[in-house]
């Protein structure tokens, strides 16, 4: 059965449970980037046109039980109140207190925001009682938390199963994200994929699937050293994650079969240690001396990547090309972000670190789509059925 969309629901005076991704970065209790709140607004505002009986739920960060106050959604509630002109009541202890009763007691201009879902063990454990309590007495469950839709957690993939199909739908953000990712597959070639970051294990699945329909696969970041090692280059002290010869062989065989070009760095910015005061040194070769580690792509690699990007009609980018958090190793990531932003093509960027780089350079408007979900977009492109969507079918 297809998934229902938000504007197929008659929301008038209904009780609505709305799962959003309000996982914003906080510093000393201040929101430092409210992109995710802004991305959630169209759905929230749409619902509020029809009903104020709304209970919003989100996670924030990774609370451990020791540091919960740091991860409170209180600052998010205050900002939401300003943005929608309602009183936002922050509800705690909803693992014990029924949410539906609180909803029934709401005043005309009030809505509920549940305190950080991850303060309760039931969320990550997908506990059936916790799920039941979230949606008991609810008329509609709406999920618009794209950044969390790949999680098998209570509010995402457990709670919706407690309701019939007619009672659940996706919000506008998830719809927009899925359309943007779907378009990558048929927007036109050359389709270039740029992957960086450190963890190869997270990206093997997506690489194998993207090889079915991309033309160029550019590998940067620490991932590149796993590939260079397979190609029998010297990688010195560079981080080599999850080196599995048979998987690497499978990737190259598939690339050959599908005529996909895999591009690796041809030079590197290196140092003896991974630290902010390490002295950066450019190595003009694929091979890295034994006492050095590669921490960014070098100038010739940047030029090669730009050449491929310039001829592309479709581009997907996930993951930094170097340790972009440290200024002397950030040039590769910044240069490639700018190069993609300048292209007249269909471009999508996803992933927390790549997004941070795009925001640092104020390039958000130069991309066709900036995804709010790195992990979710990779799993979608991997061809996996996302648990949060499956639960709405
Ligand atoms: P991931 O979570 O797999 O996307 O990895 C992101 C992290 O990869 C960032 O924190 C980067 O600093 C890191 N990274 C990128 N390039 C390198 C590199 N050459 N060596 C070590 N870490 C890197």
Short mmCIF file of C-alpha atoms and ligand atoms in Angstrom, two decimals:
data_model
loop_
_atom_site.label_atom_id
_atom_site.label_comp_id
_atom_site.label_asym_id
_atom_site.label_seq_id
_atom_site.Cartn_x
_atom_site.Cartn_y
_atom_site.Cartn_z
CA UNK A 1 0.00 0.00 0.00
CA UNK A 2 1.44 3.42 -0.89
CA UNK A 3 2.37 5.83 1.85
CA UNK A 4 -0.17 8.58 2.56
CA UNK A 5 0.86 12.21 2.24
CA UNK A 6 0.09 14.94 4.71
CA UNK A 7 -2.39 16.78 2.54
CA UNK A 8 -4.46 13.64 2.11
CA UNK A 9 -5.44 13.83 5.80
CA UNK A 10 -8.47 15.71 7.12
CA UNK A 11 -6.83 17.24 10.17
CA UNK A 12 -9.66 19.48 11.38
CA UNK A 13 -9.63 19.47 15.20
CA UNK A 14 -7.83 16.11 15.21
CA UNK A 15 -5.21 14.90 17.70
CA UNK A 16 -1.89 14.68 15.89
CA UNK A 17 1.44 13.09 16.90
CA UNK A 18 4.17 14.75 14.85
CA UNK A 19 7.69 13.24 14.74
CA UNK A 20 10.15 15.93 13.66
CA UNK A 21 13.92 16.07 13.42
CA UNK A 22 14.75 18.97 15.75
CA UNK A 23 18.23 17.63 16.43
CA UNK A 24 19.96 21.02 16.22
CA UNK A 25 23.48 21.86 17.46
CA UNK A 26 23.48 23.65 20.83
CA UNK A 27 26.27 25.59 22.55
CA UNK A 28 25.71 26.74 26.15
CA UNK A 29 21.97 26.28 25.66
CA UNK A 30 21.91 28.40 22.47
CA UNK A 31 20.95 26.99 19.08
CA UNK A 32 23.92 27.51 16.75
CA UNK A 33 22.22 26.39 13.52
CA UNK A 34 18.44 26.26 13.21
CA UNK A 35 18.27 24.77 9.68
CA UNK A 36 16.47 21.67 10.94
CA UNK A 37 13.83 23.74 12.76
CA UNK A 38 13.26 25.79 9.62
CA UNK A 39 13.02 22.62 7.53
CA UNK A 40 10.29 21.30 9.85
CA UNK A 41 8.15 24.45 9.75
CA UNK A 42 6.09 23.89 6.56
CA UNK A 43 4.63 20.67 7.97
CA UNK A 44 4.02 22.09 11.44
CA UNK A 45 2.41 25.26 10.09
CA UNK A 46 0.20 23.24 7.76
CA UNK A 47 -1.08 21.11 10.65
CA UNK A 48 -1.64 24.16 12.86
CA UNK A 49 -4.01 25.62 10.26
CA UNK A 50 -6.41 22.80 11.11
CA UNK A 51 -5.74 21.87 14.72
CA UNK A 52 -3.65 22.91 17.71
CA UNK A 53 -4.02 19.50 19.32
CA UNK A 54 -0.48 18.66 18.36
CA UNK A 55 2.17 16.71 20.19
CA UNK A 56 5.63 17.16 18.66
CA UNK A 57 8.42 14.67 19.38
CA UNK A 58 12.13 14.68 18.51
CA UNK A 59 15.47 13.42 19.73
CA UNK A 60 18.46 15.69 20.30
CA UNK A 61 22.07 14.48 20.35
CA UNK A 62 23.25 11.48 22.29
CA UNK A 63 22.35 11.95 25.97
CA UNK A 64 23.93 9.43 28.32
CA UNK A 65 21.77 9.90 31.42
CA UNK A 66 24.60 11.84 33.13
CA UNK A 67 24.39 14.99 31.03
CA UNK A 68 20.71 15.18 30.15
CA UNK A 69 20.22 18.92 30.79
CA UNK A 70 22.70 19.70 27.99
CA UNK A 71 20.41 17.84 25.61
CA UNK A 72 17.09 19.33 26.69
CA UNK A 73 14.75 20.42 23.92
CA UNK A 74 13.78 23.49 26.01
CA UNK A 75 15.68 25.98 23.77
CA UNK A 76 14.08 24.39 20.72
CA UNK A 77 10.62 24.76 22.31
CA UNK A 78 11.27 28.47 22.93
CA UNK A 79 12.31 29.01 19.32
CA UNK A 80 9.33 27.06 18.00
CA UNK A 81 7.00 29.21 20.12
CA UNK A 82 8.42 32.35 18.47
CA UNK A 83 8.17 30.87 15.00
CA UNK A 84 4.59 29.58 15.20
CA UNK A 85 3.12 32.08 17.69
CA UNK A 86 1.92 29.41 20.15
CA UNK A 87 2.73 28.51 23.71
CA UNK A 88 4.89 25.35 23.53
CA UNK A 89 4.54 23.20 26.65
CA UNK A 90 7.56 20.97 27.26
CA UNK A 91 6.27 17.62 28.56
CA UNK A 92 8.48 15.27 30.61
CA UNK A 93 7.76 11.87 32.18
CA UNK A 94 5.56 10.84 29.28
CA UNK A 95 6.83 7.30 29.69
CA UNK A 96 4.55 7.26 32.75
CA UNK A 97 1.95 10.00 32.15
CA UNK A 98 -0.50 9.51 29.29
CA UNK A 99 0.18 11.92 26.45
CA UNK A 100 -3.40 11.84 25.18
CA UNK A 101 -4.72 13.22 28.47
CA UNK A 102 -2.28 16.12 28.31
CA UNK A 103 -3.39 16.79 24.73
CA UNK A 104 -7.04 16.87 25.80
CA UNK A 105 -6.27 19.51 28.42
CA UNK A 106 -4.54 21.88 26.01
CA UNK A 107 -5.70 25.50 25.80
CA UNK A 108 -6.55 27.11 22.44
CA UNK A 109 -3.10 28.56 21.87
CA UNK A 110 -0.99 25.75 23.28
CA UNK A 111 0.83 22.79 21.75
CA UNK A 112 3.00 20.08 23.32
CA UNK A 113 6.67 19.36 22.70
CA UNK A 114 7.85 16.12 24.28
CA UNK A 115 11.22 16.39 26.01
CA UNK A 116 14.10 14.64 24.19
CA UNK A 117 12.91 11.14 23.24
CA UNK A 118 16.36 9.73 23.99
CA UNK A 119 15.99 10.59 27.69
CA UNK A 120 13.83 7.44 27.80
CA UNK A 121 15.30 3.99 27.23
CA UNK A 122 12.11 2.89 25.47
CA UNK A 123 12.91 5.07 22.43
CA UNK A 124 16.12 3.37 21.29
CA UNK A 125 14.94 -0.03 22.52
CA UNK A 126 11.75 0.34 20.48
CA UNK A 127 9.85 -0.76 23.58
CA UNK A 128 6.22 -1.73 22.80
CA UNK A 129 4.80 -0.02 25.91
CA UNK A 130 6.67 3.18 25.15
CA UNK A 131 5.35 3.05 21.55
CA UNK A 132 1.82 2.48 22.78
CA UNK A 133 1.93 5.48 25.11
CA UNK A 134 3.24 7.78 22.37
CA UNK A 135 0.25 7.31 20.08
CA UNK A 136 -2.56 6.21 22.39
CA UNK A 137 -5.72 8.24 21.69
CA UNK A 138 -4.10 9.90 18.65
CA UNK A 139 -6.06 10.45 15.41
CA UNK A 140 -3.04 10.88 13.17
CA UNK A 141 0.67 10.04 13.28
CA UNK A 142 2.79 12.18 10.95
CA UNK A 143 6.51 11.54 10.41
CA UNK A 144 8.60 14.35 8.98
CA UNK A 145 11.91 13.46 10.66
CA UNK A 146 13.95 12.63 7.57
CA UNK A 147 17.23 12.68 9.53
CA UNK A 148 15.97 9.81 11.70
CA UNK A 149 13.84 7.81 9.28
CA UNK A 150 16.51 5.08 9.00
CA UNK A 151 16.36 4.37 12.75
CA UNK A 152 14.48 1.43 14.25
CA UNK A 153 13.39 3.49 17.23
CA UNK A 154 10.02 3.68 18.98
CA UNK A 155 8.87 7.05 17.67
CA UNK A 156 9.97 6.18 14.10
CA UNK A 157 9.35 2.55 13.41
CA UNK A 158 7.50 1.16 16.47
CA UNK A 159 4.70 3.60 17.27
CA UNK A 160 3.19 3.77 13.74
CA UNK A 161 2.51 0.01 13.81
CA UNK A 162 0.07 0.70 16.64
CA UNK A 163 -2.16 2.60 14.18
CA UNK A 164 -4.10 1.65 11.05
CA UNK A 165 -2.79 2.76 7.63
CA UNK A 166 -5.42 5.50 7.26
CA UNK A 167 -4.09 7.18 10.38
CA UNK A 168 -0.49 7.84 9.33
CA UNK A 169 1.39 9.86 6.76
CA UNK A 170 4.70 11.48 5.83
CA UNK A 171 5.21 15.23 6.10
CA UNK A 172 6.39 17.67 3.44
CA UNK A 173 10.10 17.48 4.30
CA UNK A 174 10.36 13.71 3.86
CA UNK A 175 8.45 13.99 0.59
CA UNK A 176 10.83 16.69 -0.66
CA UNK A 177 13.94 14.73 0.42
CA UNK A 178 12.80 11.52 -1.25
CA UNK A 179 11.93 13.33 -4.50
CA UNK A 180 15.33 15.05 -4.52
CA UNK A 181 17.22 11.76 -4.01
CA UNK A 182 15.06 9.87 -6.49
CA UNK A 183 15.81 12.52 -9.12
CA UNK A 184 19.55 11.73 -8.89
CA UNK A 185 18.90 8.41 -10.61
CA UNK A 186 17.28 9.84 -13.72
CA UNK A 187 18.40 13.44 -13.99
CA UNK A 188 20.96 12.66 -16.68
CA UNK A 189 24.58 11.69 -17.17
CA UNK A 190 27.38 12.19 -16.51
CA UNK A 191 26.38 11.48 -12.90
CA UNK A 192 29.30 12.04 -10.52
CA UNK A 193 29.34 10.82 -6.93
CA UNK A 194 31.82 12.35 -4.48
CA UNK A 195 32.31 10.37 -1.28
CA UNK A 196 34.57 11.29 1.60
CA UNK A 197 34.71 10.89 5.36
CA UNK A 198 36.43 8.29 7.45
CA UNK A 199 34.24 5.21 7.69
CA UNK A 200 34.33 2.96 4.63
CA UNK A 201 32.12 0.38 6.34
CA UNK A 202 29.17 2.83 6.34
CA UNK A 203 29.52 3.44 2.64
CA UNK A 204 30.23 0.06 1.02
CA UNK A 205 26.52 -0.62 0.45
CA UNK A 206 25.85 2.76 -1.06
CA UNK A 207 28.93 2.52 -3.30
CA UNK A 208 27.84 -0.86 -4.65
CA UNK A 209 24.36 0.44 -5.38
CA UNK A 210 25.45 3.78 -6.87
CA UNK A 211 27.75 1.88 -9.27
CA UNK A 212 24.53 0.75 -10.98
CA UNK A 213 23.80 4.22 -12.26
CA UNK A 214 26.68 6.68 -11.76
CA UNK A 215 29.44 7.42 -14.26
CA UNK A 216 32.20 8.75 -12.00
CA UNK A 217 32.96 7.84 -8.42
CA UNK A 218 35.35 10.21 -6.68
CA UNK A 219 36.80 9.00 -3.40
CA UNK A 220 38.41 11.39 -0.90
CA UNK A 221 38.86 11.69 2.86
CA UNK A 222 40.33 8.85 4.88
CA UNK A 223 38.28 6.45 2.72
CA UNK A 224 40.71 7.09 -0.09
CA UNK A 225 43.51 5.32 1.82
CA UNK A 226 41.57 2.07 1.93
CA UNK A 227 41.22 2.32 -1.86
CA UNK A 228 44.85 3.37 -2.40
CA UNK A 229 46.05 0.47 -0.29
CA UNK A 230 44.05 -1.91 -2.48
CA UNK A 231 45.74 -0.32 -5.50
CA UNK A 232 49.07 -1.18 -3.80
CA UNK A 233 50.10 2.39 -3.04
CA UNK A 234 51.95 3.28 0.14
CA UNK A 235 49.68 4.99 2.65
CA UNK A 236 52.16 5.64 5.50
CA UNK A 237 50.39 6.31 8.81
CA UNK A 238 47.06 7.26 7.15
CA UNK A 239 43.82 5.97 8.62
CA UNK A 240 42.76 2.83 6.76
CA UNK A 241 39.27 1.82 7.82
CA UNK A 242 37.80 -1.62 7.39
CA UNK A 243 40.21 -2.96 4.77
CA UNK A 244 38.55 -5.95 3.14
CA UNK A 245 40.25 -7.16 0.01
CA UNK A 246 37.23 -9.06 -1.32
CA UNK A 247 34.90 -6.05 -0.92
CA UNK A 248 37.38 -3.77 -2.67
CA UNK A 249 37.67 -6.29 -5.49
CA UNK A 250 33.88 -6.45 -5.75
CA UNK A 251 33.73 -2.65 -6.03
CA UNK A 252 36.34 -2.53 -8.81
CA UNK A 253 34.78 -5.44 -10.68
CA UNK A 254 31.35 -3.83 -10.59
CA UNK A 255 32.81 -0.48 -11.67
CA UNK A 256 34.46 -2.18 -14.66
CA UNK A 257 31.25 -3.97 -15.59
CA UNK A 258 29.21 -0.76 -15.44
CA UNK A 259 31.91 1.36 -17.01
CA UNK A 260 32.24 3.62 -13.97
CA UNK A 261 35.44 5.59 -13.52
CA UNK A 262 36.82 5.53 -9.95
CA UNK A 263 39.00 8.55 -9.21
CA UNK A 264 41.43 8.53 -6.25
CA UNK A 265 43.68 11.32 -4.96
CA UNK A 266 47.00 11.69 -6.79
CA UNK A 267 48.59 13.88 -4.11
CA UNK A 268 48.05 14.63 -0.44
CA UNK A 269 48.40 17.14 2.36
CA UNK A 270 50.15 15.19 5.12
CA UNK A 271 51.48 15.58 8.65
CA UNK A 272 53.22 13.43 11.22
CA UNK A 273 50.27 13.64 13.66
CA UNK A 274 46.51 14.21 13.59
CA UNK A 275 46.42 17.56 15.40
CA UNK A 276 45.59 21.23 14.94
CA UNK A 277 49.24 22.31 15.36
CA UNK A 278 50.69 19.64 13.10
CA UNK A 279 52.81 21.05 10.28
CA UNK A 280 51.14 20.42 6.91
CA UNK A 281 53.26 19.14 4.03
CA UNK A 282 52.18 18.50 0.43
CA UNK A 283 53.27 15.14 -1.01
CA UNK A 284 53.20 15.26 -4.81
CA UNK A 285 52.60 11.55 -5.28
CA UNK A 286 49.98 8.87 -4.68
CA UNK A 287 52.46 7.23 -2.28
CA UNK A 288 52.83 8.56 1.24
CA UNK A 289 56.15 8.19 3.11
CA UNK A 290 56.09 5.85 6.11
CA UNK A 291 56.34 8.63 8.76
CA UNK A 292 53.40 10.70 7.41
CA UNK A 293 49.61 10.45 7.34
CA UNK A 294 47.35 11.86 4.63
CA UNK A 295 44.91 14.39 6.09
CA UNK A 296 43.63 16.18 2.96
CA UNK A 297 43.68 15.83 -0.80
CA UNK A 298 46.42 17.80 -2.58
CA UNK A 299 46.24 20.52 -5.30
CA UNK A 300 46.47 18.16 -8.30
CA UNK A 301 43.72 15.98 -6.89
CA UNK A 302 41.53 19.09 -6.48
CA UNK A 303 42.21 20.01 -10.11
CA UNK A 304 41.37 16.49 -11.35
CA UNK A 305 38.13 16.42 -9.38
CA UNK A 306 37.12 19.87 -10.65
CA UNK A 307 37.67 18.71 -14.25
CA UNK A 308 35.31 15.79 -13.79
CA UNK A 309 32.75 17.91 -11.95
CA UNK A 310 32.72 20.51 -14.71
CA UNK A 311 31.47 18.00 -17.26
CA UNK A 312 28.78 16.55 -14.95
CA UNK A 313 25.03 16.99 -15.18
CA UNK A 314 24.24 15.38 -11.86
CA UNK A 315 26.31 15.40 -8.66
CA UNK A 316 25.85 13.78 -5.26
CA UNK A 317 28.30 14.60 -2.47
CA UNK A 318 28.61 13.05 0.99
CA UNK A 319 31.55 13.30 3.40
CA UNK A 320 34.52 15.67 3.76
CA UNK A 321 37.57 15.16 1.53
CA UNK A 322 39.97 15.78 4.41
CA UNK A 323 40.04 16.66 8.10
CA UNK A 324 38.11 19.86 7.39
CA UNK A 325 37.71 20.68 11.10
CA UNK A 326 41.44 21.60 11.18
CA UNK A 327 42.12 24.67 8.96
CA UNK A 328 45.34 23.43 7.32
CA UNK A 329 43.54 20.26 6.16
CA UNK A 330 40.26 21.87 5.09
CA UNK A 331 41.20 23.23 1.66
CA UNK A 332 40.18 20.10 -0.29
CA UNK A 333 36.68 20.02 1.21
CA UNK A 334 36.17 23.78 0.81
CA UNK A 335 37.43 23.79 -2.79
CA UNK A 336 35.17 20.90 -3.80
CA UNK A 337 32.15 22.43 -2.01
CA UNK A 338 32.72 25.67 -3.97
CA UNK A 339 33.29 23.80 -7.23
CA UNK A 340 30.02 21.87 -6.90
CA UNK A 341 28.16 25.01 -5.80
CA UNK A 342 29.37 26.82 -8.95
CA UNK A 343 28.16 24.12 -11.32
CA UNK A 344 25.11 24.56 -13.46
CA UNK A 345 23.87 21.05 -12.78
CA UNK A 346 21.58 19.09 -10.45
CA UNK A 347 23.51 18.82 -7.17
CA UNK A 348 22.63 17.20 -3.87
CA UNK A 349 24.71 17.29 -0.69
CA UNK A 350 24.02 15.21 2.40
CA UNK A 351 25.75 14.37 5.67
CA UNK A 352 26.50 16.39 8.79
CA UNK A 353 30.15 17.18 7.98
CA UNK A 354 29.59 18.07 4.32
CA UNK A 355 26.67 20.26 5.40
CA UNK A 356 28.83 22.03 7.97
CA UNK A 357 31.37 22.73 5.19
CA UNK A 358 28.62 24.03 2.88
CA UNK A 359 27.26 26.27 5.66
CA UNK A 360 30.75 27.53 6.59
CA UNK A 361 31.21 28.66 3.00
CA UNK A 362 27.60 29.98 2.87
CA UNK A 363 26.94 27.86 -0.21
CA UNK A 364 23.58 26.34 0.79
CA UNK A 365 21.66 28.23 -1.91
CA UNK A 366 24.09 27.09 -4.62
CA UNK A 367 23.08 23.42 -4.33
CA UNK A 368 19.87 22.07 -5.88
CA UNK A 369 19.13 20.21 -2.65
CA UNK A 370 20.76 20.21 0.76
CA UNK A 371 19.64 17.09 2.58
CA UNK A 372 18.88 17.22 6.31
CA UNK A 373 19.76 13.53 6.70
CA UNK A 374 23.21 12.12 5.96
CA UNK A 375 22.68 8.56 7.20
CA UNK A 376 19.11 8.42 5.90
CA UNK A 377 20.08 9.67 2.43
CA UNK A 378 22.91 7.10 2.19
CA UNK A 379 20.61 4.25 3.23
CA UNK A 380 17.99 5.40 0.73
CA UNK A 381 20.59 5.50 -2.07
CA UNK A 382 21.80 2.10 -0.93
CA UNK A 383 18.36 0.87 -1.98
CA UNK A 384 17.37 -0.08 1.56
CA UNK A 385 13.80 0.16 2.76
CA UNK A 386 13.89 2.80 5.49
CA UNK A 387 12.22 1.52 8.70
CA UNK A 388 10.31 4.79 9.25
CA UNK A 389 8.77 4.59 5.77
CA UNK A 390 8.03 0.89 5.96
CA UNK A 391 6.06 1.56 9.14
CA UNK A 392 3.78 3.94 7.22
CA UNK A 393 2.89 1.48 4.46
P1 LIG B 1 32.33 10.06 8.35
O1 LIG B 1 31.63 10.09 9.67
O2 LIG B 1 32.71 8.71 7.89
O3 LIG B 1 31.61 10.86 7.27
O4 LIG B 1 33.71 10.82 8.60
C1 LIG B 1 33.82 12.19 8.87
C2 LIG B 1 35.16 12.45 9.47
O5 LIG B 1 36.17 12.01 8.59
C3 LIG B 1 35.46 13.92 9.73
O6 LIG B 1 35.47 14.14 11.10
C4 LIG B 1 36.84 14.13 9.12
O7 LIG B 1 37.73 14.81 9.96
C5 LIG B 1 37.34 12.71 8.93
N1 LIG B 1 38.37 12.62 7.88
C6 LIG B 1 38.30 13.08 6.63
N2 LIG B 1 39.46 12.87 5.98
C7 LIG B 1 40.29 12.27 6.86
C8 LIG B 1 41.65 11.79 6.77
N3 LIG B 1 42.34 11.91 5.64
N4 LIG B 1 42.16 11.21 7.87
C9 LIG B 1 41.46 11.09 9.01
N5 LIG B 1 40.19 11.52 9.14
C10 LIG B 1 39.61 12.10 8.07
#
